[in-house]
């Protein structure tokens, strides 16, 4: 079965079709051959029957000629009947030669044909003599039966041979029909068994993977990505199954990656929510601190203004101190000079 699954589906179907075609060809060939043989046998039987009919007709003409001679011996004018019967006898002989008798029977008839012609001639001569003087033929009447016995024996032998040949041909024809029928039954039975023997594993090798692929596709339609065909054959279905399994594996891997990223994104979202809360809290603190800073800035502004006023006053004081310091320096210089003079003194 494994090797069968590795064969392409088209080749497997072609194998079934080819086997059926071979079987049909064999049956058709057998039928044609048997028909030809039966036709030949039928033609032979037809020829034999036509030959038998011609031989029987010739035998009848011989008997009629014999009767014409006997009537002529009685003083009856049978010249016209004799002429007709002689012509019919000759036509019957031609019919025998033209019939489908076997070659051996035709050869035997040709060998005896001179006796038939001699009998016809004798009867014509006898009738003519009887018509002239019936008494002149009285002594010859016994010869009529003798000559007729010769032709009757020959015709009887030919008829018996033709009849036996026809019966034998009919028996052969019946045997041919029986043998052909039996052979056709045997060939048909063997071909049917072969077809079933091939069709069952071939159909199974196709339907089994198809059904498995259908199960995988149905599972996929219901969202189950865990199913795999498990088909490893190298035919078209195997290739398709392998591609489907690979696609499902990649799809499942992609979804797993997406799920992991979604988990990470959910964690990041939670952290971001926490950070957003902290930012909101910090923003509230910042707003309160901003308000406090604004109040302190106003206080500082007032202090700066006060300092500025104090600075102006301090500048005046500094300038006064500077002037006083300059005066003190002059006084000190005078004192130093005085001290120097006192020292010298």
Coordinates of C-alpha atoms in Angstrom, one line a residue, residues 74-271:
X74 CA -46.0 -47.3 -72.6
X75 CA -46.6 -45.3 -75.8
X76 CA -47.1 -41.9 -74.1
X77 CA -45.4 -39.0 -75.8
X78 CA -43.1 -37.4 -73.1
X79 CA -40.8 -35.6 -75.5
X80 CA -41.7 -32.2 -74.1
X81 CA -41.5 -33.3 -70.5
X82 CA -38.2 -35.0 -71.1
X83 CA -36.7 -31.9 -72.6
X84 CA -37.8 -29.8 -69.6
X85 CA -36.5 -32.4 -67.2
X86 CA -33.2 -32.6 -69.0
X87 CA -32.9 -28.8 -68.8
X88 CA -33.8 -28.9 -65.2
X89 CA -31.2 -31.6 -64.6
X90 CA -28.5 -29.5 -66.2
X91 CA -29.5 -26.5 -64.2
X92 CA -29.4 -28.6 -61.0
X93 CA -25.9 -29.8 -61.9
X94 CA -24.8 -26.1 -62.4
X95 CA -26.4 -25.2 -59.0
X96 CA -24.5 -28.0 -57.3
X97 CA -21.2 -26.7 -58.8
X98 CA -22.1 -23.1 -57.8
X99 CA -23.1 -24.1 -54.2
X100 CA -20.8 -23.9 -51.2
X101 CA -20.0 -27.6 -51.0
X102 CA -16.6 -28.5 -49.7
X103 CA -13.9 -29.0 -52.3
X104 CA -13.8 -32.8 -51.8
X105 CA -17.6 -33.1 -52.4
X106 CA -17.3 -30.9 -55.5
X107 CA -14.5 -33.1 -56.8
X108 CA -16.6 -36.2 -56.3
X109 CA -19.6 -34.6 -58.0
X110 CA -17.4 -33.6 -61.0
X111 CA -16.2 -37.1 -61.2
X112 CA -19.8 -38.4 -61.4
X113 CA -21.1 -35.7 -63.6
X114 CA -20.4 -37.6 -66.8
X115 CA -22.8 -40.4 -65.6
X116 CA -25.5 -37.8 -65.1
X117 CA -25.0 -36.4 -68.5
X118 CA -24.9 -39.9 -70.0
X119 CA -28.2 -40.8 -68.2
X120 CA -29.8 -37.6 -69.6
X121 CA -28.6 -38.5 -73.1
X122 CA -29.8 -42.1 -72.8
X123 CA -33.3 -41.0 -71.6
X124 CA -33.6 -38.5 -74.5
X125 CA -32.6 -41.3 -77.0
X126 CA -35.0 -43.7 -75.3
X127 CA -37.9 -41.3 -75.5
X128 CA -37.3 -40.5 -79.1
X129 CA -37.1 -44.2 -80.0
X130 CA -40.2 -44.9 -78.0
X131 CA -42.1 -42.1 -79.8
X132 CA -41.2 -43.7 -83.2
X133 CA -41.9 -47.3 -82.1
X134 CA -42.8 -48.3 -78.5
X135 CA -42.1 -51.9 -79.4
X136 CA -38.5 -51.1 -80.3
X137 CA -37.6 -50.0 -76.7
X138 CA -39.4 -52.8 -74.9
X139 CA -36.2 -54.7 -74.5
X140 CA -34.3 -51.6 -73.1
X141 CA -36.6 -50.8 -70.2
X142 CA -34.4 -52.7 -67.8
X143 CA -31.4 -50.5 -68.7
X144 CA -33.3 -47.5 -67.4
X145 CA -33.3 -48.8 -63.8
X146 CA -29.7 -49.8 -64.1
X147 CA -28.5 -46.4 -65.3
X148 CA -30.7 -44.7 -62.8
X149 CA -29.3 -46.9 -60.0
X150 CA -25.8 -45.8 -60.9
X151 CA -26.7 -42.1 -60.7
X152 CA -28.9 -42.6 -57.6
X153 CA -26.0 -44.3 -55.8
X154 CA -23.7 -41.5 -56.6
X155 CA -26.2 -38.9 -55.6
X156 CA -27.0 -40.8 -52.4
X157 CA -23.4 -40.9 -51.5
X158 CA -22.9 -37.2 -52.2
X159 CA -26.1 -36.4 -50.2
X160 CA -25.0 -38.5 -47.3
X161 CA -21.5 -36.8 -47.3
X162 CA -23.0 -33.4 -47.5
X163 CA -25.6 -34.2 -44.8
X164 CA -22.8 -35.5 -42.5
X165 CA -20.7 -32.5 -43.2
X166 CA -23.6 -30.1 -42.5
X167 CA -24.3 -31.9 -39.2
X168 CA -20.7 -31.9 -38.2
X169 CA -20.5 -28.2 -39.0
X170 CA -23.6 -27.5 -37.0
X171 CA -22.1 -29.5 -34.1
X172 CA -18.8 -27.5 -34.5
X173 CA -20.8 -24.3 -34.6
X174 CA -22.6 -25.2 -31.4
X175 CA -19.3 -26.2 -29.8
X176 CA -17.8 -22.9 -30.9
X177 CA -20.7 -20.9 -29.4
X178 CA -20.4 -22.9 -26.1
X179 CA -16.6 -22.5 -25.9
X180 CA -16.9 -18.8 -26.8
X181 CA -19.5 -18.3 -24.2
X182 CA -17.5 -20.1 -21.6
X183 CA -14.3 -18.2 -22.5
X184 CA -16.2 -14.9 -22.4
X185 CA -17.5 -15.8 -19.0
X186 CA -14.0 -16.7 -17.8
X187 CA -12.4 -13.6 -19.2
X188 CA -15.2 -11.4 -17.8
X189 CA -15.0 -13.0 -14.4
X190 CA -11.1 -12.8 -14.3
X191 CA -11.3 -9.2 -15.5
X192 CA -13.9 -8.3 -13.0
X193 CA -11.8 -9.9 -10.2
X194 CA -8.8 -8.0 -11.4
X195 CA -10.7 -4.8 -11.6
X196 CA -12.0 -5.2 -8.1
X197 CA -8.6 -6.3 -6.9
X198 CA -7.1 -3.1 -8.3
X199 CA -10.0 -0.8 -7.6
X200 CA -10.4 -1.5 -3.9
X201 CA -6.8 -0.6 -2.9
X202 CA -6.6 2.2 -5.4
X203 CA -9.8 3.8 -4.2
X204 CA -8.8 3.3 -0.6
X205 CA -5.4 4.9 -1.3
X206 CA -7.2 8.0 -2.6
X207 CA -10.2 8.2 -0.3
X208 CA -8.2 7.7 3.0
X209 CA -6.0 10.8 2.6
X210 CA -8.9 12.8 1.2
X211 CA -11.0 12.0 4.2
X212 CA -8.1 12.8 6.6
X213 CA -7.6 16.1 4.8
X214 CA -11.3 16.7 5.2
X215 CA -11.0 16.1 9.0
X216 CA -8.1 18.5 9.3
X217 CA -10.0 21.2 7.3
X218 CA -13.1 20.7 9.4
X219 CA -11.0 21.1 12.6
X220 CA -9.4 24.2 11.1
X221 CA -12.9 25.6 10.4
X222 CA -13.8 25.1 14.1
X223 CA -10.6 26.9 15.2
X224 CA -8.5 23.8 16.1
X225 CA -5.0 24.3 14.9
X226 CA -3.6 21.2 16.6
X227 CA -4.7 18.7 14.0
X228 CA -2.2 17.4 11.5
X229 CA -2.9 15.1 8.5
X230 CA 0.1 12.9 9.2
X231 CA 0.2 11.9 5.4
X232 CA 3.7 11.2 4.2
X233 CA 3.0 9.8 0.7
X234 CA 4.7 11.4 -2.3
X235 CA 1.7 11.7 -4.5
X236 CA -0.3 14.9 -5.2
X237 CA -2.4 14.4 -2.0
X238 CA 0.8 13.8 0.0
X239 CA 2.3 17.0 -1.3
X240 CA -0.9 18.9 -0.5
X241 CA -1.1 17.4 3.0
X242 CA 2.5 18.3 3.7
X243 CA 1.9 21.9 2.6
X244 CA -1.3 22.1 4.7
X245 CA 0.6 20.7 7.8
X246 CA 3.4 23.2 7.2
X247 CA 0.9 26.1 6.8
X248 CA -0.9 25.1 10.0
X249 CA 2.4 24.8 11.9
X250 CA 3.5 28.3 10.7
X251 CA 0.0 29.7 11.5
X252 CA 0.0 28.2 14.9
X253 CA 3.6 29.5 15.6
X254 CA 2.5 33.0 14.4
X255 CA -0.6 32.9 16.7
X256 CA 1.6 31.8 19.6
X257 CA 3.9 34.7 18.9
X258 CA 0.9 37.1 18.7
X259 CA -0.3 35.7 22.0
X260 CA 3.0 36.2 23.7
X261 CA 3.2 39.8 22.3
X262 CA -0.4 40.3 23.5
X263 CA 0.6 39.2 27.0
X264 CA 3.6 41.6 26.9
X265 CA 1.3 44.3 25.7
X266 CA -1.1 43.7 28.4
X267 CA 1.7 43.9 31.0
X268 CA 3.0 47.1 29.5
X269 CA -0.5 48.5 29.5
X270 CA -0.9 47.7 33.2
X271 CA 2.5 49.4 33.9

